[in-house]
PDB file of C-alpha atoms in Angstrom:
ATOM      1  CA  MET A  26     -52.709  70.207  72.350  1.00 45.00           C
ATOM      2  CA  VAL A  27     -53.454  67.878  69.435  1.00 49.00           C
ATOM      3  CA  LEU A  28     -56.025  65.923  71.431  1.00 53.00           C
ATOM      4  CA  LYS A  29     -57.621  69.193  72.524  1.00 55.00           C
ATOM      5  CA  GLY A  30     -57.917  70.100  68.873  1.00 57.00           C
ATOM      6  CA  VAL A  31     -59.644  66.779  68.199  1.00 56.00           C
ATOM      7  CA  GLU A  32     -62.110  67.533  71.001  1.00 59.00           C
ATOM      8  CA  ASN A  33     -62.887  70.968  69.605  1.00 63.00           C
ATOM      9  CA  ARG A  34     -63.445  69.623  66.082  1.00 59.00           C
ATOM     10  CA  LEU A  35     -65.841  66.907  67.200  1.00 61.00           C
ATOM     11  CA  GLU A  36     -67.640  69.197  69.620  1.00 62.00           C
ATOM     12  CA  ARG A  37     -68.408  71.651  66.823  1.00 61.00           C
ATOM     13  CA  ILE A  38     -70.074  68.900  64.806  1.00 56.00           C
ATOM     14  CA  PHE A  39     -71.922  66.980  67.494  1.00 58.00           C
ATOM     15  CA  ASP A  40     -72.424  69.218  70.514  1.00 56.00           C
ATOM     16  CA  ARG A  41     -75.839  70.585  69.547  1.00 50.00           C
ATOM     17  CA  THR A  42     -77.203  67.462  67.891  1.00 51.00           C
ATOM     18  CA  LEU A  43     -75.987  64.758  70.245  1.00 51.00           C
ATOM     19  CA  ALA A  44     -75.295  66.351  73.621  1.00 49.00           C
ATOM     20  CA  ARG A  45     -78.529  65.219  75.252  1.00 47.00           C
ATOM     21  CA  PRO A  46     -78.870  61.730  73.686  1.00 50.00           C
ATOM     22  CA  PHE A  47     -75.231  60.953  74.544  1.00 50.00           C
ATOM     23  CA  LYS A  48     -75.219  62.123  78.140  1.00 54.00           C
ATOM     24  CA  ASN A  49     -73.461  59.537  80.356  1.00 57.00           C
ATOM     25  CA  ALA A  50     -72.717  57.385  77.275  1.00 69.00           C
ATOM     26  CA  LEU A  51     -69.894  57.080  74.776  1.00 80.00           C
ATOM     27  CA  GLN A  52     -69.051  60.473  73.288  1.00 81.00           C
ATOM     28  CA  PRO A  53     -67.756  61.093  69.739  1.00 82.00           C
ATOM     29  CA  ILE A  54     -64.808  62.908  71.325  1.00 83.00           C
ATOM     30  CA  GLU A  55     -63.795  59.704  73.113  1.00 87.00           C
ATOM     31  CA  ILE A  56     -63.742  57.813  69.805  1.00 90.00           C
ATOM     32  CA  GLY A  57     -61.614  60.492  68.162  1.00 89.00           C
ATOM     33  CA  THR A  58     -59.179  60.571  71.067  1.00 89.00           C
ATOM     34  CA  ARG A  59     -58.860  56.771  71.043  1.00 92.00           C
ATOM     35  CA  ILE A  60     -58.170  56.791  67.303  1.00 93.00           C
ATOM     36  CA  VAL A  61     -55.472  59.458  67.644  1.00 92.00           C
ATOM     37  CA  ARG A  62     -53.711  57.436  70.335  1.00 93.00           C
ATOM     38  CA  GLU A  63     -53.853  54.270  68.238  1.00 95.00           C
ATOM     39  CA  VAL A  64     -52.420  56.098  65.236  1.00 94.00           C
ATOM     40  CA  ASP A  65     -49.519  57.315  67.370  1.00 94.00           C
ATOM     41  CA  LEU A  66     -48.878  53.865  68.842  1.00 94.00           C
ATOM     42  CA  THR A  67     -48.836  52.117  65.456  1.00 94.00           C
ATOM     43  CA  ARG A  68     -46.839  54.659  63.437  1.00 92.00           C
ATOM     44  CA  ARG A  69     -43.818  53.318  61.599  1.00 91.00           C
ATOM     45  CA  LEU A  70     -40.523  54.921  60.651  1.00 88.00           C
ATOM     46  CA  SER A  71     -39.182  54.901  57.114  1.00 78.00           C
ATOM     47  CA  ALA A  72     -36.513  56.664  55.110  1.00 72.00           C
ATOM     48  CA  HIS A  73     -39.132  59.295  54.288  1.00 65.00           C
ATOM     49  CA  GLY A  74     -40.218  59.864  57.888  1.00 77.00           C
ATOM     50  CA  ALA A  75     -43.057  58.570  60.052  1.00 86.00           C
ATOM     51  CA  ILE A  76     -45.859  56.622  58.331  1.00 88.00           C
ATOM     52  CA  SER A  77     -49.377  56.644  59.748  1.00 91.00           C
ATOM     53  CA  ALA A  78     -51.927  53.866  59.532  1.00 92.00           C
ATOM     54  CA  ASN A  79     -54.643  54.841  57.079  1.00 91.00           C
ATOM     55  CA  LEU A  80     -57.366  52.227  57.671  1.00 94.00           C
ATOM     56  CA  ILE A  81     -58.996  52.665  61.067  1.00 96.00           C
ATOM     57  CA  ARG A  82     -61.557  50.105  62.259  1.00 96.00           C
ATOM     58  CA  VAL A  83     -63.734  51.004  65.229  1.00 96.00           C
ATOM     59  CA  TRP A  84     -65.938  48.610  67.232  1.00 96.00           C
ATOM     60  CA  LEU A  85     -68.809  49.846  69.393  1.00 93.00           C
ATOM     61  CA  GLY A  86     -71.245  48.037  71.625  1.00 92.00           C
ATOM     62  CA  PRO A  87     -74.830  47.649  70.325  1.00 92.00           C
ATOM     63  CA  GLU A  88     -76.228  50.234  72.743  1.00 88.00           C
ATOM     64  CA  ASP A  89     -73.743  52.933  71.703  1.00 87.00           C
ATOM     65  CA  ALA A  90     -74.094  52.062  68.024  1.00 88.00           C
ATOM     66  CA  GLN A  91     -77.862  52.517  68.271  1.00 87.00           C
ATOM     67  CA  ARG A  92     -77.403  56.004  69.734  1.00 82.00           C
ATOM     68  CA  PHE A  93     -75.380  56.969  66.663  1.00 82.00           C
ATOM     69  CA  ASP A  94     -78.182  55.870  64.348  1.00 80.00           C
ATOM     70  CA  GLY A  95     -78.678  58.573  61.728  1.00 77.00           C
ATOM     71  CA  PHE A  96     -75.289  60.199  62.351  1.00 79.00           C
ATOM     72  CA  GLN A  97     -72.938  57.468  61.082  1.00 83.00           C
ATOM     73  CA  LYS A  98     -71.904  59.185  57.848  1.00 83.00           C
ATOM     74  CA  VAL A  99     -71.089  62.522  59.425  1.00 82.00           C
ATOM     75  CA  LEU A 100     -69.279  60.771  62.289  1.00 86.00           C
ATOM     76  CA  VAL A 101     -67.138  58.716  59.892  1.00 88.00           C
ATOM     77  CA  ALA A 102     -66.336  61.778  57.772  1.00 83.00           C
ATOM     78  CA  GLU A 103     -65.274  63.794  60.805  1.00 84.00           C
ATOM     79  CA  LEU A 104     -63.177  60.958  62.237  1.00 89.00           C
ATOM     80  CA  GLU A 105     -61.396  60.570  58.888  1.00 87.00           C
ATOM     81  CA  GLU A 106     -60.652  64.276  58.872  1.00 82.00           C
ATOM     82  CA  THR A 107     -59.364  64.000  62.438  1.00 85.00           C
ATOM     83  CA  VAL A 108     -56.854  61.367  61.303  1.00 88.00           C
ATOM     84  CA  ARG A 109     -55.727  63.586  58.414  1.00 81.00           C
ATOM     85  CA  GLN A 110     -55.319  66.669  60.584  1.00 79.00           C
ATOM     86  CA  HIS A 111     -53.451  64.766  63.293  1.00 85.00           C
ATOM     87  CA  ALA A 112     -51.078  63.235  60.731  1.00 83.00           C
ATOM     88  CA  LEU A 113     -50.467  66.688  59.285  1.00 76.00           C
ATOM     89  CA  VAL A 114     -49.586  68.157  62.690  1.00 80.00           C
ATOM     90  CA  GLU A 115     -47.277  65.243  63.537  1.00 84.00           C
ATOM     91  CA  GLY A 116     -45.669  65.089  60.086  1.00 80.00           C
ATOM     92  CA  TYR A 117     -46.968  61.590  59.282  1.00 84.00           C
ATOM     93  CA  VAL A 118     -47.499  60.387  55.707  1.00 81.00           C
ATOM     94  CA  PHE A 119     -49.898  57.724  54.403  1.00 84.00           C
ATOM     95  CA  VAL A 120     -49.487  54.711  52.119  1.00 82.00           C
ATOM     96  CA  GLY A 121     -53.061  55.041  50.846  1.00 80.00           C
ATOM     97  CA  PRO A 122     -56.323  56.979  51.332  1.00 82.00           C
ATOM     98  CA  VAL A 123     -57.624  57.442  54.884  1.00 87.00           C
ATOM     99  CA  SER A 124     -60.688  55.383  55.744  1.00 90.00           C
ATOM    100  CA  VAL A 125     -62.605  54.890  59.015  1.00 94.00           C
ATOM    101  CA  GLU A 126     -65.004  51.948  59.368  1.00 94.00           C
ATOM    102  CA  ILE A 127     -67.389  51.388  62.281  1.00 94.00           C
ATOM    103  CA  PHE A 128     -68.637  47.954  63.372  1.00 95.00           C
ATOM    104  CA  VAL A 129     -70.887  46.615  66.113  1.00 94.00           C
ATOM    105  CA  ASP A 130     -69.576  44.072  68.635  1.00 94.00           C
ATOM    106  CA  ASP A 131     -72.347  42.506  70.692  1.00 93.00           C
ATOM    107  CA  ASP A 132     -69.878  41.663  73.462  1.00 93.00           C
ATOM    108  CA  LEU A 133     -68.855  45.272  74.119  1.00 92.00           C
ATOM    109  CA  LYS A 134     -70.521  47.110  76.973  1.00 90.00           C
ATOM    110  CA  ARG A 135     -71.866  50.652  76.784  1.00 87.00           C
ATOM    111  CA  GLY A 136     -69.100  53.244  76.782  1.00 87.00           C
ATOM    112  CA  THR A 137     -66.466  50.812  75.502  1.00 90.00           C
ATOM    113  CA  VAL A 138     -64.695  51.306  72.183  1.00 92.00           C
ATOM    114  CA  GLU A 139     -62.031  49.223  70.470  1.00 95.00           C
ATOM    115  CA  VAL A 140     -59.817  50.543  67.681  1.00 96.00           C
ATOM    116  CA  LYS A 141     -57.478  48.802  65.257  1.00 96.00           C
ATOM    117  CA  ALA A 142     -55.222  50.758  62.893  1.00 95.00           C
ATOM    118  CA  GLU A 143     -53.818  49.183  59.719  1.00 94.00           C
ATOM    119  CA  PHE A 144     -51.590  50.152  56.795  1.00 92.00           C
ATOM    120  CA  VAL A 145     -53.310  49.563  53.470  1.00 88.00           C
ATOM    121  CA  GLY A 146     -51.744  50.675  50.210  1.00 82.00           C
ATOM    122  CA  GLY A 147     -53.873  52.272  47.559  1.00 72.00           C
ATOM    123  CA  GLU A 148     -54.077  54.851  44.833  1.00 67.00           C
ATOM    124  CA  SER A 149     -52.841  58.221  45.982  1.00 65.00           C
ATOM    125  CA  GLN A 150     -55.564  60.813  46.585  1.00 77.00           C
ATOM    126  CA  PRO A 151     -53.910  64.148  47.389  1.00 86.00           C
ATOM    127  CA  ARG A 152     -55.970  66.585  49.426  1.00 87.00           C
ATOM    128  CA  LEU A 153     -55.801  70.293  50.069  1.00 91.00           C
ATOM    129  CA  LEU A 154     -56.179  71.030  53.795  1.00 88.00           C
ATOM    130  CA  VAL A 155     -57.340  74.480  54.896  1.00 90.00           C
ATOM    131  CA  SER A 156     -56.559  75.997  58.303  1.00 86.00           C
ATOM    132  CA  ASP A 157     -60.287  76.568  58.911  1.00 85.00           C
ATOM    133  CA  GLY A 158     -60.859  72.771  58.936  1.00 80.00           C
ATOM    134  CA  ARG A 159     -62.038  72.262  55.357  1.00 87.00           C
ATOM    135  CA  SER A 160     -60.387  69.770  53.007  1.00 86.00           C
ATOM    136  CA  PHE A 161     -60.666  69.194  49.267  1.00 91.00           C
ATOM    137  CA  ALA A 162     -59.670  66.218  47.139  1.00 89.00           C
ATOM    138  CA  ILE A 163     -57.282  67.171  44.333  1.00 90.00           C
ATOM    139  CA  GLY A 164     -58.516  65.266  41.306  1.00 86.00           C
ATOM    140  CA  ASP A 165     -57.783  65.361  37.593  1.00 83.00           C
ATOM    141  CA  LEU A 166     -58.957  68.967  37.241  1.00 90.00           C
ATOM    142  CA  PRO A 167     -57.227  71.905  38.995  1.00 92.00           C
ATOM    143  CA  LEU A 168     -58.740  73.356  42.149  1.00 94.00           C
ATOM    144  CA  ILE A 169     -59.238  77.101  41.767  1.00 96.00           C
ATOM    145  CA  ILE A 170     -58.909  79.053  45.026  1.00 97.00           C
ATOM    146  CA  GLY A 171     -60.394  82.526  45.366  1.00 96.00           C
ATOM    147  CA  ARG A 172     -63.129  84.861  46.556  1.00 96.00           C
ATOM    148  CA  SER A 173     -65.538  84.122  43.701  1.00 96.00           C
ATOM    149  CA  PRO A 174     -68.488  81.877  44.611  1.00 95.00           C
ATOM    150  CA  ASP A 175     -67.906  80.025  41.330  1.00 95.00           C
ATOM    151  CA  VAL A 176     -64.484  78.567  42.253  1.00 95.00           C
ATOM    152  CA  GLU A 177     -63.881  75.212  43.936  1.00 95.00           C
ATOM    153  CA  VAL A 178     -62.263  76.609  47.116  1.00 95.00           C
ATOM    154  CA  VAL A 179     -64.058  79.790  48.191  1.00 95.00           C
ATOM    155  CA  ILE A 180     -62.302  82.189  50.599  1.00 94.00           C
ATOM    156  CA  ASN A 181     -64.299  85.047  52.077  1.00 93.00           C
ATOM    157  CA  ASP A 182     -61.390  87.475  52.428  1.00 93.00           C
ATOM    158  CA  SER A 183     -61.071  90.904  50.789  1.00 94.00           C
ATOM    159  CA  ASN A 184     -57.308  90.355  50.437  1.00 94.00           C
ATOM    160  CA  VAL A 185     -57.933  87.365  48.154  1.00 96.00           C
ATOM    161  CA  SER A 186     -58.621  87.832  44.439  1.00 96.00           C
ATOM    162  CA  ARG A 187     -61.709  86.347  42.835  1.00 96.00           C
ATOM    163  CA  GLN A 188     -59.514  83.732  41.160  1.00 97.00           C
ATOM    164  CA  HIS A 189     -56.366  83.831  43.252  1.00 97.00           C
ATOM    165  CA  ALA A 190     -54.467  80.568  42.703  1.00 97.00           C
ATOM    166  CA  GLU A 191     -54.878  77.031  41.437  1.00 97.00           C
ATOM    167  CA  VAL A 192     -53.668  73.672  42.761  1.00 96.00           C
ATOM    168  CA  TRP A 193     -53.270  70.660  40.481  1.00 93.00           C
ATOM    169  CA  ARG A 194     -51.795  67.172  40.350  1.00 88.00           C
ATOM    170  CA  THR A 195     -48.488  66.529  38.606  1.00 85.00           C
ATOM    171  CA  ALA A 196     -46.528  63.359  37.831  1.00 77.00           C
ATOM    172  CA  GLU A 197     -44.485  63.992  40.982  1.00 76.00           C
ATOM    173  CA  GLY A 198     -47.267  65.157  43.321  1.00 82.00           C
ATOM    174  CA  VAL A 199     -49.008  68.527  43.612  1.00 90.00           C
ATOM    175  CA  ALA A 200     -48.176  72.050  42.427  1.00 94.00           C
ATOM    176  CA  ILE A 201     -49.631  75.518  42.964  1.00 95.00           C
ATOM    177  CA  ARG A 202     -49.742  78.513  40.605  1.00 96.00           C
ATOM    178  CA  ASP A 203     -50.623  82.116  41.363  1.00 96.00           C
ATOM    179  CA  LEU A 204     -53.255  83.451  38.948  1.00 96.00           C
ATOM    180  CA  GLN A 205     -51.864  86.992  38.796  1.00 95.00           C
ATOM    181  CA  SER A 206     -53.527  87.819  42.100  1.00 95.00           C
ATOM    182  CA  THR A 207     -53.310  91.313  43.588  1.00 95.00           C
ATOM    183  CA  ASN A 208     -51.750  90.348  46.918  1.00 96.00           C
ATOM    184  CA  GLY A 209     -49.854  87.242  45.856  1.00 95.00           C
ATOM    185  CA  THR A 210     -49.565  83.590  46.876  1.00 96.00           C
ATOM    186  CA  TYR A 211     -46.943  82.680  49.456  1.00 97.00           C
ATOM    187  CA  VAL A 212     -45.227  79.352  50.147  1.00 96.00           C
ATOM    188  CA  ASN A 213     -43.191  79.216  53.357  1.00 94.00           C
ATOM    189  CA  GLY A 214     -43.246  83.006  53.451  1.00 94.00           C
ATOM    190  CA  HIS A 215     -41.990  83.540  49.896  1.00 96.00           C
ATOM    191  CA  ARG A 216     -44.139  84.967  47.127  1.00 96.00           C
ATOM    192  CA  ILE A 217     -44.337  82.491  44.243  1.00 96.00           C
ATOM    193  CA  THR A 218     -45.456  82.253  40.648  1.00 96.00           C
ATOM    194  CA  ALA A 219     -45.650  78.452  40.413  1.00 95.00           C
ATOM    195  CA  VAL A 220     -43.994  75.763  42.516  1.00 94.00           C
ATOM    196  CA  SER A 221     -44.287  72.087  43.492  1.00 92.00           C
ATOM    197  CA  LEU A 222     -45.532  71.414  47.024  1.00 90.00           C
ATOM    198  CA  SER A 223     -44.573  68.976  49.760  1.00 84.00           C
ATOM    199  CA  PRO A 224     -46.714  68.111  52.808  1.00 79.00           C
ATOM    200  CA  ARG A 225     -44.509  70.311  55.004  1.00 79.00           C
ATOM    201  CA  ASP A 226     -44.964  73.444  52.890  1.00 89.00           C
ATOM    202  CA  ASP A 227     -47.140  76.225  54.319  1.00 91.00           C
ATOM    203  CA  VAL A 228     -49.210  78.044  51.696  1.00 95.00           C
ATOM    204  CA  THR A 229     -50.741  81.420  52.585  1.00 95.00           C
ATOM    205  CA  LEU A 230     -53.557  83.209  50.753  1.00 94.00           C
ATOM    206  CA  GLY A 231     -54.949  86.176  52.612  1.00 92.00           C
ATOM    207  CA  SER A 232     -55.595  85.161  56.215  1.00 92.00           C
ATOM    208  CA  LEU A 233     -55.807  81.417  55.563  1.00 92.00           C
ATOM    209  CA  HIS A 234     -53.075  78.786  55.533  1.00 93.00           C
ATOM    210  CA  PHE A 235     -53.092  75.661  53.363  1.00 94.00           C
ATOM    211  CA  ARG A 236     -51.176  72.398  53.326  1.00 89.00           C
ATOM    212  CA  ILE A 237     -51.395  69.340  51.155  1.00 87.00           C
ATOM    213  CA  GLU A 238     -51.698  65.682  52.121  1.00 80.00           C
ATOM    214  CA  LEU A 239     -50.096  63.051  49.923  1.00 73.00           C
ATOM    215  CA  ALA A 240     -50.802  59.321  50.301  1.00 59.00           C
TER     216      ALA A 240
END
């Protein structure tokens, strides 16, 4: 089911733009699937649960790399998000920010991809993950969630207030506060005023669900 989700995510991004140029060649979906498998194979166990590799290096042959010309940035961004979403589903945590790098190997034939996953420590960069596939970095300033087009995380839902809730970084991690919304903010099914969050907590605002990712 997870790999099917990876396919659907990559298809939405690349199906219209790359379907014809990539016919009978390496598909973005194949790269995403290979990365997911490598992440699973290299995961480590710790006292805090399973740890996922966060630096993913991908090698493509020159012919495949040329076909991706002009789409590298969007491909990298989507592959990074695939790693984050997969780790969230599996309950993995990271030791540093997620990064995907793509290289060219002149010895690789068309359709061949090699992946290496590594654990690289770094400064924590918490992210807010939305069930519709969006993600937002949680920086020094709070993220306001609501229906207003002026907030950082816009939700088009009549059950969500214009400024519904805010998420911010704390010394221990991430917290969420309800901004006196009409229909309330829920964490694991319970209506809250303000509470600290863990990666396993399910936050509900209107019809959308949110989780956080902590490095």
